[in-house]
Coordinates of C-alpha atoms in Angstrom, one line a residue:
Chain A
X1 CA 0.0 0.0 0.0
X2 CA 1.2 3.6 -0.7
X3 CA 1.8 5.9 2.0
X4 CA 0.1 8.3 0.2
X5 CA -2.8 7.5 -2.1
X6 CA -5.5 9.7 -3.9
X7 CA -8.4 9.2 -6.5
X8 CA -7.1 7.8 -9.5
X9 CA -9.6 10.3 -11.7
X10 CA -9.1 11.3 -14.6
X11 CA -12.3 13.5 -13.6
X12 CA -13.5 15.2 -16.3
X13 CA -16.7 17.9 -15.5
X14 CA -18.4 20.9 -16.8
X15 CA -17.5 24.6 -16.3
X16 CA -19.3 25.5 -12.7
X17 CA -19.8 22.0 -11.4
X18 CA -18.1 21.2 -8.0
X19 CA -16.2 18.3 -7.7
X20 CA -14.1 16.6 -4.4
X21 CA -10.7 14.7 -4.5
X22 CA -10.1 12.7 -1.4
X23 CA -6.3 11.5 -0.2
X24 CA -6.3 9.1 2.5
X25 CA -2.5 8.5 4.3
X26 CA -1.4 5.8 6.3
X27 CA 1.4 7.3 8.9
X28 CA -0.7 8.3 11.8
X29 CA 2.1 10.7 12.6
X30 CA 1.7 12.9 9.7
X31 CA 1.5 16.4 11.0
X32 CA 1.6 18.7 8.1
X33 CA -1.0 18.9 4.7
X34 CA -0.8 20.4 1.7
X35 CA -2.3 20.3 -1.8
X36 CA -0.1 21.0 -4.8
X37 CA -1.6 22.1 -8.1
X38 CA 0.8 21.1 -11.3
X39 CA 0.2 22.2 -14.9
X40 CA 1.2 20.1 -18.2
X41 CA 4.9 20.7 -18.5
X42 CA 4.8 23.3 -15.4
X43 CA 6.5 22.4 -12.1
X44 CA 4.0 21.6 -9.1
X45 CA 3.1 24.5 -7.1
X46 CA 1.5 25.0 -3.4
X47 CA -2.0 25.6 -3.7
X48 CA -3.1 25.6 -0.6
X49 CA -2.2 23.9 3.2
X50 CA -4.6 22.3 5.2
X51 CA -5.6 22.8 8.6
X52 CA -7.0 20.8 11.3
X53 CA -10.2 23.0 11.4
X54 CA -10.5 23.2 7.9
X55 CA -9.8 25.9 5.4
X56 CA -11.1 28.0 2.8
X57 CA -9.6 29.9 0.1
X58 CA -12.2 31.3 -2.6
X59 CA -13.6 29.0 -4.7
X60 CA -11.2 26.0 -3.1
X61 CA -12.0 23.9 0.3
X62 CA -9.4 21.9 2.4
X63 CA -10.1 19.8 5.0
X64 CA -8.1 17.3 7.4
X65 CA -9.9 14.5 8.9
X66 CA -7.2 12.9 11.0
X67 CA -9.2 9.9 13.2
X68 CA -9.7 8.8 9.5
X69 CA -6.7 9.7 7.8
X70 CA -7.7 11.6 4.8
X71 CA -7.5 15.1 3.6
X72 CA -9.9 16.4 1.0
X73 CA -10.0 19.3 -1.6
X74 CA -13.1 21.2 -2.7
X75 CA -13.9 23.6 -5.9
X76 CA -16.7 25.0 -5.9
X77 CA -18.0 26.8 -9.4
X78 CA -15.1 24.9 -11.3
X79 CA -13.1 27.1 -13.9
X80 CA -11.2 26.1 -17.6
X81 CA -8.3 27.2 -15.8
X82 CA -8.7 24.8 -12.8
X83 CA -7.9 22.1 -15.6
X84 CA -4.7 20.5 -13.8
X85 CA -3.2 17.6 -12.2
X86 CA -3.8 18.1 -8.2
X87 CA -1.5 16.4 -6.0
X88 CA -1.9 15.6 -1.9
X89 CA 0.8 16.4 -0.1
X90 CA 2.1 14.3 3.2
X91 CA 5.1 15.6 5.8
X92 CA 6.3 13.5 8.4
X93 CA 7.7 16.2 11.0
X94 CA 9.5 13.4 12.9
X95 CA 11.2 12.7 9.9
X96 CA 13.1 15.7 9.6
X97 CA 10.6 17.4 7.5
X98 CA 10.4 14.4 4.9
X99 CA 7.0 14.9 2.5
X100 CA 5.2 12.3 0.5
X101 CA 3.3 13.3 -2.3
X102 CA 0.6 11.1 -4.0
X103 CA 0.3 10.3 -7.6
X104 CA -1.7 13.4 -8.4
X105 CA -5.5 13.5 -9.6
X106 CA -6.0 15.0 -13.2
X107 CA -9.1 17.5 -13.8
X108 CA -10.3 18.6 -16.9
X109 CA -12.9 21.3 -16.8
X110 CA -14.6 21.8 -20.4
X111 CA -16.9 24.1 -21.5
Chain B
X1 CA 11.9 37.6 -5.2
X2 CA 13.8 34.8 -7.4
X3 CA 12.0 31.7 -6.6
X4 CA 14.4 28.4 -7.4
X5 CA 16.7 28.3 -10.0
X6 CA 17.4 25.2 -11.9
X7 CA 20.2 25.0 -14.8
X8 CA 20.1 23.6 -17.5
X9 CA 16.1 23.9 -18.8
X10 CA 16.9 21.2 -21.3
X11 CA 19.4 18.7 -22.1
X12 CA 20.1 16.3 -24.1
X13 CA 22.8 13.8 -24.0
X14 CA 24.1 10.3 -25.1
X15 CA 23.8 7.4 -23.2
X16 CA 27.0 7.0 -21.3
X17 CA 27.6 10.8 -20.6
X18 CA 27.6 12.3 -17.4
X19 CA 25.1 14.9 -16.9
X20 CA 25.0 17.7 -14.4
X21 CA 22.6 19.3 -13.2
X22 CA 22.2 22.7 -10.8
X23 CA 20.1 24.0 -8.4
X24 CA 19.7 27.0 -6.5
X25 CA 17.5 27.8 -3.7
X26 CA 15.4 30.6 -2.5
X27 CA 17.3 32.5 -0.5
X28 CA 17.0 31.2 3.2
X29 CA 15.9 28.8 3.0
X30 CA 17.6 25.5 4.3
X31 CA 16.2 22.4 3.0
X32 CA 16.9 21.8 -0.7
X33 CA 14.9 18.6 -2.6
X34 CA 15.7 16.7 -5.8
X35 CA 12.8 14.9 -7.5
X36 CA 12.0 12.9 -10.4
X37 CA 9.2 12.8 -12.5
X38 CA 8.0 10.2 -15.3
X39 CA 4.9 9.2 -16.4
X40 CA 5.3 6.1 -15.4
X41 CA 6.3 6.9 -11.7
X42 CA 5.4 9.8 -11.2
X43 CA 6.8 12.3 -8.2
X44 CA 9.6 10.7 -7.3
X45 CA 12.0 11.9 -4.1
X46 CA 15.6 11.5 -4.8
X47 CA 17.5 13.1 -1.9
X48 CA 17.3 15.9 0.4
X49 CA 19.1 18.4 2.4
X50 CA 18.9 19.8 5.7
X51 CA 21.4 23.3 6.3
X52 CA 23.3 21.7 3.8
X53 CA 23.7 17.9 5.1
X54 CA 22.3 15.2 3.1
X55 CA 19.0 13.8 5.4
X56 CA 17.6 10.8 3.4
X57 CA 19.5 9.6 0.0
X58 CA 17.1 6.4 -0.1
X59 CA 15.3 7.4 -3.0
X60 CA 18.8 7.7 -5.4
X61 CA 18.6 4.8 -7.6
X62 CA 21.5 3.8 -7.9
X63 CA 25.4 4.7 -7.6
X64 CA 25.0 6.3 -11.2
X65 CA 23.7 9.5 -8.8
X66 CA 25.6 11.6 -6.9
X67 CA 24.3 14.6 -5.2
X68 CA 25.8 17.3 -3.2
X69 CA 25.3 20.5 -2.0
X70 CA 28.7 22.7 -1.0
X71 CA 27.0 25.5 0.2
X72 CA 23.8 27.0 0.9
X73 CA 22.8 28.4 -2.3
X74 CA 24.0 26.0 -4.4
X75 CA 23.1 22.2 -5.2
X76 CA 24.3 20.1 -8.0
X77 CA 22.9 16.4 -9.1
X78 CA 25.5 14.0 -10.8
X79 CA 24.7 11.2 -13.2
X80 CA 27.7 9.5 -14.1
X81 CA 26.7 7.1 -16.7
X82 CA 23.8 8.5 -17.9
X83 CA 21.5 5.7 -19.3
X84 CA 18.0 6.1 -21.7
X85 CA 15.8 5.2 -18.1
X86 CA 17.2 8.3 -16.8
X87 CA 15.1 10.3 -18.8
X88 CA 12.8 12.7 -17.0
X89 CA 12.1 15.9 -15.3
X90 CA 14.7 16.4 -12.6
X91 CA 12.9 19.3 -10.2
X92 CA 14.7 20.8 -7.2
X93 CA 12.9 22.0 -4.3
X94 CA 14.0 24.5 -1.3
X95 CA 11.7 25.0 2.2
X96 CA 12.1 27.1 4.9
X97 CA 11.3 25.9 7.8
X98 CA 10.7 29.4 10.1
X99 CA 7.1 29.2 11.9
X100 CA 7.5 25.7 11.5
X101 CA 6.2 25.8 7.7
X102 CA 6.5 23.3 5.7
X103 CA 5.7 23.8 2.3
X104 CA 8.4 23.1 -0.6
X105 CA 8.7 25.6 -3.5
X106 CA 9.8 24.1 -7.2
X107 CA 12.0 25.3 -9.7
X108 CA 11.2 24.9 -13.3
X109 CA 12.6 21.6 -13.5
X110 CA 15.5 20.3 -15.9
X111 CA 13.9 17.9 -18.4
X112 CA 16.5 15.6 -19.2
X113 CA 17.0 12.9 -22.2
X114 CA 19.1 10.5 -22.9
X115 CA 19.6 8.7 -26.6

């Protein structure tokens, strides 16, 4: 099993639906979450972190569900632009900072 | 600010050279990352660096790699023979770990192939 392990997608929805990716972990001592957002070609880049209480940033939701060990990521109103492969993000403080990321789900919004 | 800066974008090379590639960090910051990135595998951690130590080289495939880092601005990962499976994007990584932040900032990657 993967330490780190997300939808395998591809998902593939209209402009303005809202559609949910799910990452589930398996080192209870994971301390810090993250999703990354990479373009075709592009290098990954931090989209957002995610908090214990959940967090919000525009259009995009982040939450942490740590009794079950998963993370989740929400857009809302889904853009062309949001098109992209979104990749959950693992780090192991105890490890001297070591992250894990997951294989990435791929979104396609089309018109 | 510069974010991080990887040399070469592109290269190209025969199988059997040795390839170098470079890597320099925001500035600050004191971890530095090298990944690896094919379809086929995907994300791929190689090696990193705390203040300048390596931390974990578990993820280097094989003696073929070499990385090191003299100082703290500048990284460089060795492949000495290079073979066609080493083909891939090579991306470098830095973090700074003040307020006990962890996110990891890319460069633009070096994608590498070998004929």
């Amino acid at each position: 099993r993967k330490e780190v392990e997300q939808d395998p997608g591809p998902f593939n929805v209209p402009e303005g639906a809202t559609v949910a990716f799910n990452c589930t972990y398996s080192n209870s001592a994971s301390q810090s979450f993250f999703w990354y957002r990479q373009d075709c070609r592009k290098e990954p880049k931090l989209l957002m972190s995610v908090y214990s209480s959940g967090n919000e940033d525009g259009r995009f939701t982040a939450q942490l569900n740590r009794a079950s060990q998963y993370i989740s990521l929400l857009i809302r109103d889904s853009k062309l632009s949001d098109s992209a492969t979104y990749l959950c993000v693992v780090n192991h403080n105890t490890n001297a900072g070591k992250s894990t990321f997951g294989d990435g789900t791929t979104l396609t919004v089309k018109p | 600010d510069a974010g991080v800066i990887q040399s070469p974008r592109h290269e190209v090379t025969e199988m059997g050279q040795e390839v170098t590639l470079r890597c320099k960090p925001i500035s600050g910051h004191n971890s530095l990352f090298w990944y690896r990135q094919t379809m086929m595998r995907g994300l791929e951690l190689l090696i990193y660096f705390n203040n300048n130590v390596p931390i974990d080289d578990s993820g280097m495939p094989e003696d073929r790699f070499s990385a090191k880092m003299p100082n703290a601005s500048f990284s460089t990962l060795k492949i000495q023979p290079s073979e066609p499976r080493d083909s891939a994007v090579y991306f470098c990584a830095s973090r700074g770990l003040t307020s006990g932040s962890y996110e990891q900032y890319f460069g633009p990657g070096t994608r590498l192939t070998v004929t």
